[in-house]
Short mmCIF file of C-alpha atoms in Angstrom, two decimals:
data_model
loop_
_atom_site.label_atom_id
_atom_site.label_comp_id
_atom_site.label_asym_id
_atom_site.label_seq_id
_atom_site.Cartn_x
_atom_site.Cartn_y
_atom_site.Cartn_z
CA UNK H 5 1.55 51.04 229.52
CA UNK H 6 -0.81 49.31 231.93
CA UNK H 7 -3.85 51.19 233.19
CA UNK H 8 -5.13 50.92 236.74
CA UNK H 9 -7.65 52.58 238.99
CA UNK H 10 -6.97 53.11 242.69
CA UNK H 11 -8.68 50.62 244.99
CA UNK H 12 -6.51 51.06 248.08
CA UNK H 13 -3.13 52.65 248.81
CA UNK H 14 -1.41 49.30 248.05
CA UNK H 15 -3.52 47.61 245.39
CA UNK H 16 -4.70 48.26 241.84
CA UNK H 17 -7.03 46.57 239.34
CA UNK H 18 -7.82 46.93 235.63
CA UNK H 19 -9.61 50.14 234.74
CA UNK H 20 -13.41 50.10 234.51
CA UNK H 21 -14.63 53.18 232.62
CA UNK H 22 -16.24 55.60 235.05
CA UNK H 23 -18.73 58.40 234.50
CA UNK H 24 -16.91 61.45 235.83
CA UNK H 25 -19.21 63.82 237.69
CA UNK H 26 -18.51 67.44 236.85
CA UNK H 27 -17.41 69.37 239.91
CA UNK H 28 -17.89 73.12 239.94
CA UNK H 29 -14.80 75.12 240.94
CA UNK H 30 -15.10 78.05 243.28
CA UNK H 31 -11.94 80.13 242.80
CA UNK H 32 -11.12 83.24 244.80
CA UNK H 33 -9.65 86.29 243.17
CA UNK H 34 -6.87 86.22 245.74
CA UNK H 35 -5.86 85.05 249.19
CA UNK H 36 -5.05 88.34 250.89
CA UNK H 37 -8.37 88.39 252.73
CA UNK H 38 -9.42 85.10 254.28
CA UNK H 39 -13.15 84.38 254.58
CA UNK H 40 -13.89 82.98 258.03
CA UNK H 41 -17.35 81.61 257.18
CA UNK H 42 -18.52 78.20 258.32
CA UNK H 43 -18.01 75.55 255.59
CA UNK H 44 -20.84 75.31 253.11
CA UNK H 45 -22.88 72.15 252.75
CA UNK H 46 -21.22 69.39 250.76
CA UNK H 47 -23.58 69.88 247.82
CA UNK H 48 -22.45 73.48 247.25
CA UNK H 49 -20.14 74.45 244.41
CA UNK H 50 -16.55 73.50 245.06
CA UNK H 51 -17.48 70.74 247.49
CA UNK H 52 -16.18 67.21 247.91
CA UNK H 53 -15.08 64.74 245.30
CA UNK H 54 -17.32 61.93 244.06
CA UNK H 55 -17.70 58.95 246.38
CA UNK H 56 -14.47 57.10 247.06
CA UNK H 57 -12.19 59.94 246.02
CA UNK H 58 -12.12 62.00 249.20
CA UNK H 59 -11.88 61.10 252.87
CA UNK H 60 -12.75 63.09 255.96
CA UNK H 61 -9.56 63.96 257.84
CA UNK H 62 -11.28 62.77 261.02
CA UNK H 63 -11.39 59.28 259.48
CA UNK H 64 -7.86 59.42 258.08
CA UNK H 65 -5.55 59.73 261.07
CA UNK H 66 -2.54 58.16 259.33
CA UNK H 67 -3.02 59.92 255.99
CA UNK H 68 -3.23 56.72 253.91
CA UNK H 69 -6.75 57.35 252.59
CA UNK H 70 -7.25 59.54 249.50
CA UNK H 71 -8.27 63.14 249.16
CA UNK H 72 -9.82 65.66 251.53
CA UNK H 73 -13.58 65.60 252.10
CA UNK H 74 -15.45 68.59 253.58
CA UNK H 75 -16.65 68.49 257.19
CA UNK H 76 -20.25 69.60 257.57
CA UNK H 77 -22.01 67.79 260.43
CA UNK H 78 -22.28 69.44 263.84
CA UNK H 79 -20.48 66.57 265.58
CA UNK H 80 -17.57 66.67 263.13
CA UNK H 81 -17.28 70.44 263.37
CA UNK H 82 -17.25 70.19 267.18
CA UNK H 83 -14.53 67.52 267.01
CA UNK H 84 -12.54 69.74 264.67
CA UNK H 85 -12.73 72.71 267.03
CA UNK H 86 -11.70 70.53 269.98
CA UNK H 87 -8.60 69.32 268.10
CA UNK H 88 -7.63 72.83 267.02
CA UNK H 89 -8.25 74.35 270.45
CA UNK H 90 -5.75 71.92 272.00
CA UNK H 91 -2.87 73.20 269.87
CA UNK H 92 -0.16 75.24 271.57
CA UNK H 93 0.35 78.74 270.18
CA UNK H 94 3.61 80.55 269.65
CA UNK H 95 5.04 83.25 267.43
CA UNK H 96 7.12 82.29 264.40
CA UNK H 97 10.83 82.03 265.01
CA UNK H 98 13.51 83.16 262.56
CA UNK H 99 13.98 81.39 259.25
CA UNK H 100 17.74 81.45 259.75
CA UNK H 101 19.41 78.22 258.64
CA UNK H 102 16.37 76.82 256.82
CA UNK H 103 17.13 74.65 253.80
CA UNK H 104 14.97 71.98 252.15
CA UNK H 105 17.87 69.54 252.51
CA UNK H 106 17.54 69.76 256.30
CA UNK H 107 14.46 67.53 255.81
CA UNK H 108 16.27 64.98 253.62
CA UNK H 109 16.32 64.81 249.86
CA UNK H 110 12.95 65.19 248.17
CA UNK H 111 10.59 62.21 248.17
CA UNK H 112 12.93 59.73 249.80
CA UNK H 113 11.70 56.18 250.44
CA UNK H 114 13.83 55.76 253.57
CA UNK H 115 12.10 58.05 256.08
CA UNK H 116 11.46 55.34 258.65
CA UNK H 117 8.50 55.74 260.98
CA UNK H 118 5.86 56.84 258.46
CA UNK H 119 3.54 54.86 256.14
CA UNK H 120 4.97 53.79 252.76
CA UNK H 121 8.59 53.97 253.96
CA UNK H 122 10.88 51.45 252.24
CA UNK H 123 8.18 50.07 249.96
CA UNK H 124 10.37 50.47 246.86
CA UNK H 125 8.54 53.54 245.59
CA UNK H 126 9.35 57.20 246.25
CA UNK H 127 6.99 59.32 248.34
CA UNK H 128 5.69 61.42 245.42
CA UNK H 129 4.55 58.39 243.44
CA UNK H 130 3.08 56.84 246.59
CA UNK H 131 0.90 59.93 247.00
CA UNK H 132 -0.12 60.04 243.34
CA UNK H 133 -1.10 56.37 243.61
CA UNK H 134 -3.08 57.05 246.79
CA UNK H 135 -5.14 59.90 245.36
CA UNK H 136 -5.14 59.31 241.60
CA UNK H 137 -7.75 57.61 239.42
CA UNK H 138 -7.35 55.90 236.03
CA UNK H 139 -3.64 55.51 236.73
CA UNK H 140 -1.12 54.49 234.08
CA UNK H 141 2.34 53.35 235.11
CA UNK H 142 5.53 53.55 233.10
CA UNK H 143 6.04 50.37 231.12
CA UNK H 144 7.53 47.68 233.35
CA UNK H 145 6.92 49.65 236.55
CA UNK H 146 4.35 49.42 239.32
CA UNK H 147 5.63 52.64 240.87
CA UNK H 148 6.30 55.43 238.37
CA UNK H 149 3.01 57.02 237.32
CA UNK H 150 2.89 58.68 233.90
CA UNK H 151 -0.81 59.51 233.63
CA UNK H 152 -3.83 59.81 235.93
CA UNK H 153 -6.89 61.84 236.82
CA UNK H 154 -6.79 63.79 240.08
CA UNK H 155 -9.63 65.49 241.89
CA UNK H 156 -8.01 68.61 243.34
CA UNK H 157 -9.60 69.43 246.71
CA UNK H 158 -8.19 72.95 246.75
CA UNK H 159 -10.09 74.10 243.65
CA UNK H 160 -12.77 71.42 243.29
CA UNK H 161 -11.73 70.62 239.73
CA UNK H 162 -10.55 67.42 238.05
CA UNK H 163 -7.08 67.44 236.49
CA UNK H 164 -6.06 65.13 233.64
CA UNK H 165 -2.37 64.84 234.49
CA UNK H 166 0.55 63.52 232.46
CA UNK H 167 4.16 63.22 233.57
CA UNK H 168 5.33 65.36 230.65
CA UNK H 169 3.76 68.32 232.48
CA UNK H 170 4.70 67.19 235.96
CA UNK H 171 4.26 70.54 237.72
CA UNK H 172 0.54 70.69 236.84
CA UNK H 173 0.16 68.57 239.99
CA UNK H 174 2.31 69.30 243.02
CA UNK H 175 2.52 67.55 246.38
CA UNK H 176 1.61 70.09 249.02
CA UNK H 177 3.22 69.94 252.45
CA UNK H 178 0.09 71.02 254.28
CA UNK H 179 2.27 72.28 257.13
CA UNK H 180 5.03 73.84 255.02
CA UNK H 181 8.55 72.76 255.89
CA UNK H 182 9.71 76.36 256.29
CA UNK H 183 6.78 77.02 258.63
CA UNK H 184 7.71 73.98 260.70
CA UNK H 185 11.33 75.15 260.83
CA UNK H 186 10.20 78.45 262.34
CA UNK H 187 7.87 76.65 264.77
CA UNK H 188 10.50 74.35 266.24
CA UNK H 189 11.75 71.92 263.58
CA UNK H 190 15.08 73.74 263.54
CA UNK H 191 15.75 72.00 266.87
CA UNK H 192 14.48 68.55 265.84
CA UNK H 193 16.74 65.67 264.99
CA UNK H 194 17.19 64.73 261.33
CA UNK H 195 14.97 61.65 261.51
CA UNK H 196 11.98 63.63 262.77
CA UNK H 197 12.38 66.23 260.02
CA UNK H 198 12.55 63.48 257.38
CA UNK H 199 9.37 61.97 258.78
CA UNK H 200 7.48 65.27 258.55
CA UNK H 201 8.63 65.79 254.96
CA UNK H 202 7.46 62.32 253.88
CA UNK H 203 4.47 61.68 256.14
CA UNK H 204 1.33 61.10 254.03
CA UNK H 205 -0.70 62.85 256.73
CA UNK H 206 1.13 66.05 255.75
CA UNK H 207 1.03 65.49 251.98
CA UNK H 208 -1.68 66.11 249.40
CA UNK H 209 -1.47 66.09 245.57
CA UNK H 210 -3.11 69.30 244.37
CA UNK H 211 -3.28 71.78 241.50
CA UNK H 212 0.26 73.05 240.91
CA UNK H 213 -0.37 76.77 240.32
CA UNK H 214 -2.70 76.96 243.33
CA UNK H 215 -0.13 75.31 245.55
CA UNK H 216 2.63 77.60 244.30
CA UNK H 217 0.65 80.56 245.61
CA UNK H 218 0.62 79.10 249.12
CA UNK H 219 4.41 79.20 249.61
CA UNK H 220 5.11 78.78 253.36
CA UNK H 221 1.89 80.37 254.60
CA UNK H 222 -0.08 79.27 257.61
CA UNK H 223 -3.90 79.25 257.58
CA UNK H 224 -4.16 82.90 258.61
CA UNK H 225 -2.47 83.90 255.34
CA UNK H 226 -3.65 81.18 252.94
CA UNK H 227 -6.61 78.83 252.64
CA UNK H 228 -7.78 76.70 249.70
CA UNK H 229 -9.91 78.59 247.15
CA UNK H 230 -12.71 76.02 247.60
CA UNK H 231 -14.57 77.23 250.71
CA UNK H 232 -16.31 73.92 251.59
CA UNK H 233 -12.98 72.16 252.11
CA UNK H 234 -11.40 74.79 254.34
CA UNK H 235 -12.40 73.23 257.66
CA UNK H 236 -11.05 69.86 256.49
CA UNK H 237 -7.83 71.58 255.40
CA UNK H 238 -7.22 73.20 258.79
CA UNK H 239 -8.07 69.94 260.55
CA UNK H 240 -5.32 68.18 258.59
CA UNK H 241 -3.01 71.08 259.44
CA UNK H 242 -3.92 70.62 263.12
CA UNK H 243 -3.47 66.84 262.96
CA UNK H 244 0.07 67.27 261.67
CA UNK H 245 0.89 69.95 264.25
CA UNK H 246 -0.44 67.75 267.05
CA UNK H 247 1.36 64.63 265.85
CA UNK H 248 4.70 66.43 265.73
CA UNK H 249 4.07 68.47 268.90
CA UNK H 250 4.38 71.67 266.90
CA UNK H 251 2.74 74.96 267.93
CA UNK H 252 0.89 77.23 265.52
CA UNK H 253 0.70 81.00 265.60
CA UNK H 254 -2.16 82.65 267.52
CA UNK H 255 -3.49 84.10 264.25
CA UNK H 256 -3.39 80.69 262.59
CA UNK H 257 -5.30 78.98 265.41
CA UNK H 258 -7.92 81.73 265.44
CA UNK H 259 -8.42 81.37 261.68
CA UNK H 260 -8.52 77.57 261.93
CA UNK H 261 -11.27 77.70 264.56
CA UNK H 262 -13.27 80.17 262.49
CA UNK H 263 -13.16 77.85 259.47
CA UNK H 264 -14.83 75.15 261.58
CA UNK H 265 -17.60 77.33 262.94
CA UNK H 266 -16.19 79.03 266.02
CA UNK H 267 -17.80 82.36 266.78
#
C-alpha cells in the first residue's frame, strides 16, 4: 500500500508524521431536545479540527474543501443568518414514491454538473480523499481508500478508519434525500436528483453511528452533538437548499437561525 496525506482534493504527497492534537468530544445524551444556543467559541470542547482539516462553509461554496469549521465571528454569524433568512419555507410533502434509486445508484461517478464527476473515482472515495488524513490506497489504485484518519465534525473526535469496518465512517447527505423528496425533489428531473445525491456541497464523511441516528431529519429534529459546529452545519444545509431552490420547513428555518445567534 502507498500512504498519502491530503494536500488538496486532487493531489497527494508522501506522508509526513504529524502530531495529532487531541480534540475533546461533546456528546449529547440524545437529540430529542435541540439546544438553540449561540455556537461556543472555537476553543471550547468539541470545536473545530486542527488547522487545515476543517473549512468554514462560508469559504467553501462548492464543497471541495475539507471538513466543517465552526462559525464564531459576528460578521460570519450575520452572513449565516442572512443566508438562512432568504430560504423559502414550506411544509413537508408526502414521502409517497420515495426510493434511493430515484437519485441514481449510490456514489456514481457520472452525475454531470457537480465537482468530481467523471474523474474515474466514485463519489464516496472522492469524499474520503477530500477529508481524510494519512490516507492509504489499495495497492495499484489512486482511488480506493483502505485506511485513513478522519476528524469527525459531528462529534469532535478523530476516527482511525479501515475499509474492513467501512460503516464506522458514513457519508452524510446533509440535506437527506428523503427530506429533499418531500420538499420538491419528487418533481425534479433525474439529472437534478443525481446531482444532489453526489454534490460534495451536500456530502460530509462523519462518524457512522452518529449519522445513523440522523435518518432523514431536518435541523429542527437533529443537530450534530458537537455544539460549536451547529451553526456551520445549518449553513451548509442552507447552502444546499439555496443551490437547489429547495424550501425548508418553518421549524427547520427557525432552528437554523437560532443556531447562528438569532434571538
